[in-house]
Structures are given as structure tokens and as C-alpha cells.
Amino acid sequence: MDSPFNSDIKIIKNALLFFGAILSILIIKTLSALLIPLTFALFIGILLTPIINYLERKNWPYTVSISLITILTLGFIFLIGVIVVDTGQQIYDEKEKLLYQMDNKMGEVLAGLEFIPGVDQIEHD
């Protein structure tokens, strides 16, 4: 049987765990601007380590392999940027058509929901 002293210790332990969890969440939320890029960089580093190790086994100098990986990574990021900008430009060029299609789809959705009381009062332009 638990003594009152052990019961008090369990209560204090649980309270400390609860407040520690809240404090941890607040710290992570506060440092998220730092933790997200750091986690992303760590992930990229872990992905690129096997390539660097392979180049070192093939007797490539470390600085050359790091330079090559850096250039390839920056080229890949540039390529992704070009694709994103091109896609954004295409969406912007087709905005009138897309808005018309969205308007038609919204009209179809509202027409399908007219059996719900109050939905018929929603105006659709």
C-alpha cells in the first residue's frame, strides 16, 4: 500500500512532467524559426554524406568533392526555382480561365446543397 509520502511524490512528479512538457512545447515553438532550417540542413547533409564518402573512396580530394556537391545542389535548387516560377507564370496567365472554372464549380456545389435550409439564401454571382 502506498504511503501518503509516495502519493505526494507521484503527484509532484506528474505535475513536473506536465509543466516540463508545456515548457518544451513553448521552447520548440519559439525556436521553430531556427529549428526548421536546421532540420532541413541536417536532412540534406545526411542525404549527401554517402556521395561524399563514395568520392573519397575514389581518391577525390575532400575540397573538390564538397565543391562538386555544392555546385550540384545549388544547380538543383535553381532548377526547382525555375520550374516554380514558370508554373506560377502559367497560372497567372490562365487566371481568368481558372477563376471562371472555379466559379462554375462553386455554382454546382451550391446547387447540390440547396436542399439544406438556409443555403438557398447564399448569393452566387
Short mmCIF file of N, CA and C in Angstrom, two decimals:
data_model
loop_
_atom_site.label_atom_id
_atom_site.label_comp_id
_atom_site.label_asym_id
_atom_site.label_seq_id
_atom_site.Cartn_x
_atom_site.Cartn_y
_atom_site.Cartn_z
N MET A 1 0.84 -1.18 0.00
CA MET A 1 0.00 0.00 0.00
C MET A 1 0.88 1.24 0.00
N ASP A 2 0.49 2.22 -0.79
CA ASP A 2 1.29 3.44 -0.89
C ASP A 2 1.10 4.31 0.34
N SER A 3 2.19 4.85 0.78
CA SER A 3 2.12 5.79 1.90
C SER A 3 1.74 7.16 1.35
N PRO A 4 1.27 8.06 2.21
CA PRO A 4 0.94 9.41 1.74
C PRO A 4 2.15 10.12 1.13
N PHE A 5 3.34 9.79 1.64
CA PHE A 5 4.55 10.42 1.11
C PHE A 5 4.79 10.01 -0.34
N ASN A 6 4.63 8.71 -0.65
CA ASN A 6 4.80 8.23 -2.03
C ASN A 6 3.74 8.81 -2.95
N SER A 7 2.53 8.96 -2.44
CA SER A 7 1.45 9.55 -3.23
C SER A 7 1.77 11.01 -3.58
N ASP A 8 2.30 11.75 -2.60
CA ASP A 8 2.68 13.14 -2.85
C ASP A 8 3.80 13.23 -3.87
N ILE A 9 4.76 12.33 -3.79
CA ILE A 9 5.87 12.32 -4.75
C ILE A 9 5.35 12.05 -6.16
N LYS A 10 4.40 11.13 -6.30
CA LYS A 10 3.83 10.83 -7.62
C LYS A 10 3.10 12.05 -8.18
N ILE A 11 2.37 12.75 -7.32
CA ILE A 11 1.65 13.95 -7.76
C ILE A 11 2.64 15.02 -8.21
N ILE A 12 3.69 15.22 -7.43
CA ILE A 12 4.70 16.21 -7.79
C ILE A 12 5.40 15.81 -9.09
N LYS A 13 5.71 14.53 -9.22
CA LYS A 13 6.38 14.03 -10.44
C LYS A 13 5.50 14.27 -11.66
N ASN A 14 4.22 13.95 -11.56
CA ASN A 14 3.30 14.14 -12.69
C ASN A 14 3.12 15.62 -13.02
N ALA A 15 3.05 16.46 -12.00
CA ALA A 15 2.93 17.90 -12.24
C ALA A 15 4.17 18.45 -12.92
N LEU A 16 5.35 18.00 -12.48
CA LEU A 16 6.59 18.44 -13.12
C LEU A 16 6.68 17.97 -14.56
N LEU A 17 6.25 16.73 -14.82
CA LEU A 17 6.24 16.24 -16.20
C LEU A 17 5.29 17.06 -17.07
N PHE A 18 4.14 17.39 -16.53
CA PHE A 18 3.17 18.19 -17.28
C PHE A 18 3.73 19.57 -17.62
N PHE A 19 4.26 20.25 -16.60
CA PHE A 19 4.81 21.58 -16.84
C PHE A 19 6.07 21.53 -17.70
N GLY A 20 6.84 20.46 -17.58
CA GLY A 20 8.02 20.29 -18.43
C GLY A 20 7.62 20.10 -19.89
N ALA A 21 6.54 19.36 -20.13
CA ALA A 21 6.05 19.18 -21.49
C ALA A 21 5.57 20.50 -22.08
N ILE A 22 4.84 21.28 -21.28
CA ILE A 22 4.38 22.59 -21.75
C ILE A 22 5.56 23.50 -22.05
N LEU A 23 6.56 23.50 -21.17
CA LEU A 23 7.75 24.32 -21.38
C LEU A 23 8.49 23.88 -22.64
N SER A 24 8.59 22.56 -22.86
CA SER A 24 9.26 22.06 -24.06
C SER A 24 8.54 22.51 -25.32
N ILE A 25 7.22 22.44 -25.31
CA ILE A 25 6.44 22.87 -26.47
C ILE A 25 6.63 24.36 -26.73
N LEU A 26 6.64 25.16 -25.68
CA LEU A 26 6.84 26.61 -25.85
C LEU A 26 8.24 26.91 -26.39
N ILE A 27 9.24 26.19 -25.91
CA ILE A 27 10.61 26.40 -26.41
C ILE A 27 10.71 26.02 -27.87
N ILE A 28 10.12 24.89 -28.24
CA ILE A 28 10.16 24.45 -29.64
C ILE A 28 9.42 25.46 -30.52
N LYS A 29 8.27 25.95 -30.05
CA LYS A 29 7.51 26.94 -30.84
C LYS A 29 8.31 28.23 -31.01
N THR A 30 8.99 28.66 -29.95
CA THR A 30 9.79 29.88 -30.01
C THR A 30 10.98 29.71 -30.95
N LEU A 31 11.60 28.56 -30.91
CA LEU A 31 12.80 28.32 -31.72
C LEU A 31 12.49 27.72 -33.08
N SER A 32 11.22 27.64 -33.47
CA SER A 32 10.87 26.99 -34.74
C SER A 32 11.50 27.69 -35.94
N ALA A 33 11.66 29.01 -35.86
CA ALA A 33 12.30 29.73 -36.96
C ALA A 33 13.74 29.27 -37.14
N LEU A 34 14.37 28.80 -36.10
CA LEU A 34 15.74 28.29 -36.18
C LEU A 34 15.75 26.79 -36.42
N LEU A 35 14.82 26.06 -35.81
CA LEU A 35 14.85 24.61 -35.88
C LEU A 35 14.46 24.07 -37.26
N ILE A 36 13.55 24.73 -37.95
CA ILE A 36 13.11 24.22 -39.25
C ILE A 36 14.25 24.26 -40.27
N PRO A 37 14.95 25.39 -40.46
CA PRO A 37 16.08 25.36 -41.40
C PRO A 37 17.21 24.44 -40.94
N LEU A 38 17.43 24.36 -39.64
CA LEU A 38 18.48 23.49 -39.12
C LEU A 38 18.15 22.02 -39.41
N THR A 39 16.91 21.65 -39.22
CA THR A 39 16.48 20.28 -39.51
C THR A 39 16.59 20.00 -41.00
N PHE A 40 16.21 20.96 -41.82
CA PHE A 40 16.31 20.80 -43.27
C PHE A 40 17.78 20.62 -43.70
N ALA A 41 18.67 21.43 -43.12
CA ALA A 41 20.10 21.32 -43.45
C ALA A 41 20.66 19.98 -42.98
N LEU A 42 20.24 19.52 -41.82
CA LEU A 42 20.69 18.23 -41.31
C LEU A 42 20.22 17.11 -42.22
N PHE A 43 18.99 17.18 -42.69
CA PHE A 43 18.45 16.18 -43.60
C PHE A 43 19.24 16.15 -44.91
N ILE A 44 19.55 17.32 -45.47
CA ILE A 44 20.34 17.37 -46.70
C ILE A 44 21.73 16.81 -46.46
N GLY A 45 22.34 17.16 -45.33
CA GLY A 45 23.66 16.64 -45.01
C GLY A 45 23.67 15.12 -44.90
N ILE A 46 22.65 14.57 -44.28
CA ILE A 46 22.56 13.11 -44.16
C ILE A 46 22.39 12.48 -45.53
N LEU A 47 21.61 13.10 -46.40
CA LEU A 47 21.42 12.56 -47.74
C LEU A 47 22.69 12.62 -48.59
N LEU A 48 23.50 13.66 -48.40
CA LEU A 48 24.68 13.84 -49.25
C LEU A 48 25.93 13.14 -48.71
N THR A 49 25.92 12.69 -47.48
CA THR A 49 27.09 12.03 -46.90
C THR A 49 27.54 10.80 -47.69
N PRO A 50 26.64 9.91 -48.13
CA PRO A 50 27.11 8.75 -48.90
C PRO A 50 27.82 9.14 -50.20
N ILE A 51 27.37 10.21 -50.84
CA ILE A 51 28.03 10.64 -52.07
C ILE A 51 29.44 11.13 -51.78
N ILE A 52 29.59 11.90 -50.71
CA ILE A 52 30.92 12.40 -50.34
C ILE A 52 31.83 11.23 -49.96
N ASN A 53 31.30 10.26 -49.22
CA ASN A 53 32.10 9.08 -48.86
C ASN A 53 32.52 8.30 -50.10
N TYR A 54 31.63 8.17 -51.07
CA TYR A 54 31.96 7.47 -52.30
C TYR A 54 33.08 8.19 -53.05
N LEU A 55 32.97 9.51 -53.15
CA LEU A 55 34.02 10.27 -53.85
C LEU A 55 35.35 10.19 -53.11
N GLU A 56 35.33 10.14 -51.78
CA GLU A 56 36.57 10.00 -51.02
C GLU A 56 37.19 8.62 -51.25
N ARG A 57 36.36 7.58 -51.35
CA ARG A 57 36.89 6.23 -51.63
C ARG A 57 37.52 6.16 -53.01
N LYS A 58 37.04 6.99 -53.93
CA LYS A 58 37.61 7.05 -55.28
C LYS A 58 38.80 8.01 -55.34
N ASN A 59 39.31 8.41 -54.17
CA ASN A 59 40.50 9.26 -54.03
C ASN A 59 40.31 10.67 -54.58
N TRP A 60 39.11 11.18 -54.52
CA TRP A 60 38.88 12.57 -54.86
C TRP A 60 39.26 13.40 -53.63
N PRO A 61 39.88 14.54 -53.83
CA PRO A 61 40.16 15.41 -52.68
C PRO A 61 38.85 15.88 -52.03
N TYR A 62 38.89 16.01 -50.73
CA TYR A 62 37.69 16.37 -49.97
C TYR A 62 37.12 17.70 -50.43
N THR A 63 37.99 18.69 -50.65
CA THR A 63 37.50 20.01 -51.06
C THR A 63 36.85 19.97 -52.44
N VAL A 64 37.39 19.14 -53.34
CA VAL A 64 36.80 19.02 -54.67
C VAL A 64 35.43 18.35 -54.58
N SER A 65 35.32 17.31 -53.76
CA SER A 65 34.03 16.62 -53.65
C SER A 65 32.98 17.52 -53.00
N ILE A 66 33.38 18.29 -51.99
CA ILE A 66 32.44 19.22 -51.36
C ILE A 66 32.03 20.31 -52.35
N SER A 67 32.99 20.81 -53.13
CA SER A 67 32.67 21.84 -54.13
C SER A 67 31.72 21.30 -55.18
N LEU A 68 31.97 20.08 -55.64
CA LEU A 68 31.11 19.47 -56.65
C LEU A 68 29.69 19.28 -56.10
N ILE A 69 29.58 18.77 -54.90
CA ILE A 69 28.27 18.57 -54.29
C ILE A 69 27.55 19.91 -54.10
N THR A 70 28.28 20.94 -53.69
CA THR A 70 27.68 22.26 -53.51
C THR A 70 27.16 22.81 -54.82
N ILE A 71 27.95 22.70 -55.87
CA ILE A 71 27.53 23.20 -57.19
C ILE A 71 26.31 22.43 -57.69
N LEU A 72 26.32 21.11 -57.54
CA LEU A 72 25.18 20.31 -57.98
C LEU A 72 23.92 20.63 -57.17
N THR A 73 24.08 20.82 -55.87
CA THR A 73 22.93 21.16 -55.02
C THR A 73 22.36 22.52 -55.39
N LEU A 74 23.23 23.51 -55.57
CA LEU A 74 22.75 24.84 -55.96
C LEU A 74 22.10 24.81 -57.34
N GLY A 75 22.65 24.02 -58.26
CA GLY A 75 22.03 23.86 -59.57
C GLY A 75 20.65 23.24 -59.48
N PHE A 76 20.52 22.24 -58.60
CA PHE A 76 19.22 21.60 -58.40
C PHE A 76 18.21 22.58 -57.82
N ILE A 77 18.64 23.37 -56.84
CA ILE A 77 17.75 24.37 -56.24
C ILE A 77 17.35 25.41 -57.28
N PHE A 78 18.30 25.83 -58.12
CA PHE A 78 17.99 26.79 -59.19
C PHE A 78 16.97 26.20 -60.16
N LEU A 79 17.15 24.93 -60.52
CA LEU A 79 16.24 24.27 -61.44
C LEU A 79 14.83 24.20 -60.85
N ILE A 80 14.73 23.86 -59.58
CA ILE A 80 13.43 23.82 -58.92
C ILE A 80 12.80 25.22 -58.91
N GLY A 81 13.62 26.25 -58.65
CA GLY A 81 13.13 27.63 -58.67
C GLY A 81 12.59 28.03 -60.03
N VAL A 82 13.29 27.65 -61.09
CA VAL A 82 12.84 27.96 -62.45
C VAL A 82 11.51 27.28 -62.73
N ILE A 83 11.37 26.04 -62.30
CA ILE A 83 10.12 25.31 -62.52
C ILE A 83 8.97 25.98 -61.76
N VAL A 84 9.22 26.37 -60.51
CA VAL A 84 8.18 27.01 -59.70
C VAL A 84 7.77 28.35 -60.31
N VAL A 85 8.75 29.15 -60.74
CA VAL A 85 8.44 30.45 -61.34
C VAL A 85 7.66 30.26 -62.64
N ASP A 86 8.05 29.30 -63.47
CA ASP A 86 7.36 29.04 -64.72
C ASP A 86 5.92 28.59 -64.47
N THR A 87 5.75 27.72 -63.50
CA THR A 87 4.40 27.26 -63.16
C THR A 87 3.55 28.41 -62.64
N GLY A 88 4.13 29.25 -61.80
CA GLY A 88 3.40 30.42 -61.30
C GLY A 88 3.01 31.36 -62.42
N GLN A 89 3.89 31.55 -63.39
CA GLN A 89 3.59 32.41 -64.53
C GLN A 89 2.46 31.82 -65.37
N GLN A 90 2.47 30.50 -65.55
CA GLN A 90 1.40 29.86 -66.30
C GLN A 90 0.06 30.01 -65.59
N ILE A 91 0.08 29.85 -64.27
CA ILE A 91 -1.16 30.02 -63.50
C ILE A 91 -1.65 31.46 -63.62
N TYR A 92 -0.74 32.42 -63.54
CA TYR A 92 -1.12 33.84 -63.65
C TYR A 92 -1.69 34.14 -65.04
N ASP A 93 -1.08 33.57 -66.08
CA ASP A 93 -1.56 33.80 -67.44
C ASP A 93 -2.96 33.21 -67.65
N GLU A 94 -3.28 32.13 -66.96
CA GLU A 94 -4.56 31.46 -67.13
C GLU A 94 -5.55 31.80 -66.02
N LYS A 95 -5.30 32.90 -65.30
CA LYS A 95 -6.12 33.20 -64.12
C LYS A 95 -7.59 33.41 -64.45
N GLU A 96 -7.90 34.06 -65.57
CA GLU A 96 -9.30 34.30 -65.93
C GLU A 96 -10.02 32.98 -66.18
N LYS A 97 -9.38 32.09 -66.90
CA LYS A 97 -9.98 30.79 -67.19
C LYS A 97 -10.16 29.99 -65.90
N LEU A 98 -9.15 30.01 -65.03
CA LEU A 98 -9.23 29.27 -63.78
C LEU A 98 -10.31 29.84 -62.86
N LEU A 99 -10.42 31.17 -62.79
CA LEU A 99 -11.46 31.79 -61.98
C LEU A 99 -12.85 31.45 -62.51
N TYR A 100 -13.00 31.41 -63.83
CA TYR A 100 -14.28 31.04 -64.43
C TYR A 100 -14.64 29.60 -64.07
N GLN A 101 -13.65 28.69 -64.16
CA GLN A 101 -13.89 27.29 -63.83
C GLN A 101 -14.24 27.14 -62.35
N MET A 102 -13.54 27.87 -61.49
CA MET A 102 -13.83 27.80 -60.05
C MET A 102 -15.23 28.33 -59.76
N ASP A 103 -15.62 29.39 -60.45
CA ASP A 103 -16.96 29.96 -60.27
C ASP A 103 -18.02 28.95 -60.68
N ASN A 104 -17.81 28.27 -61.80
CA ASN A 104 -18.76 27.25 -62.25
C ASN A 104 -18.85 26.10 -61.26
N LYS A 105 -17.72 25.64 -60.77
CA LYS A 105 -17.70 24.53 -59.81
C LYS A 105 -18.40 24.92 -58.51
N MET A 106 -18.17 26.15 -58.06
CA MET A 106 -18.81 26.62 -56.83
C MET A 106 -20.32 26.69 -57.03
N GLY A 107 -20.75 27.11 -58.22
CA GLY A 107 -22.19 27.13 -58.52
C GLY A 107 -22.78 25.74 -58.48
N GLU A 108 -22.05 24.75 -59.01
CA GLU A 108 -22.52 23.37 -58.98
C GLU A 108 -22.62 22.85 -57.55
N VAL A 109 -21.64 23.19 -56.73
CA VAL A 109 -21.65 22.75 -55.33
C VAL A 109 -22.83 23.36 -54.60
N LEU A 110 -23.04 24.67 -54.79
CA LEU A 110 -24.16 25.34 -54.12
C LEU A 110 -25.50 24.80 -54.62
N ALA A 111 -25.58 24.48 -55.91
CA ALA A 111 -26.83 23.92 -56.44
C ALA A 111 -27.09 22.55 -55.83
N GLY A 112 -26.05 21.79 -55.59
CA GLY A 112 -26.22 20.47 -54.97
C GLY A 112 -26.57 20.55 -53.50
N LEU A 113 -26.33 21.68 -52.87
CA LEU A 113 -26.60 21.84 -51.44
C LEU A 113 -27.85 22.64 -51.14
N GLU A 114 -28.65 22.95 -52.16
CA GLU A 114 -29.83 23.79 -51.96
C GLU A 114 -30.89 23.14 -51.08
N PHE A 115 -30.84 21.82 -50.91
CA PHE A 115 -31.83 21.15 -50.07
C PHE A 115 -31.61 21.45 -48.58
N ILE A 116 -30.45 21.99 -48.22
CA ILE A 116 -30.16 22.34 -46.83
C ILE A 116 -30.79 23.70 -46.54
N PRO A 117 -31.54 23.80 -45.45
CA PRO A 117 -32.19 25.09 -45.13
C PRO A 117 -31.16 26.20 -44.94
N GLY A 118 -31.41 27.32 -45.57
CA GLY A 118 -30.53 28.48 -45.44
C GLY A 118 -29.50 28.59 -46.54
N VAL A 119 -29.23 27.51 -47.26
CA VAL A 119 -28.23 27.57 -48.32
C VAL A 119 -28.77 28.33 -49.52
N ASP A 120 -30.08 28.28 -49.75
CA ASP A 120 -30.65 28.98 -50.90
C ASP A 120 -30.54 30.49 -50.75
N GLN A 121 -30.25 30.97 -49.55
CA GLN A 121 -30.09 32.41 -49.33
C GLN A 121 -28.69 32.89 -49.70
N ILE A 122 -27.76 31.97 -49.91
CA ILE A 122 -26.40 32.35 -50.30
C ILE A 122 -26.43 32.81 -51.75
N GLU A 123 -25.92 33.99 -51.97
CA GLU A 123 -25.92 34.54 -53.32
C GLU A 123 -24.70 34.04 -54.08
N HIS A 124 -24.93 33.66 -55.32
CA HIS A 124 -23.85 33.22 -56.20
C HIS A 124 -23.88 34.12 -57.42
N ASP A 125 -22.79 34.84 -57.64
CA ASP A 125 -22.73 35.80 -58.76
C ASP A 125 -22.49 35.09 -60.06
#
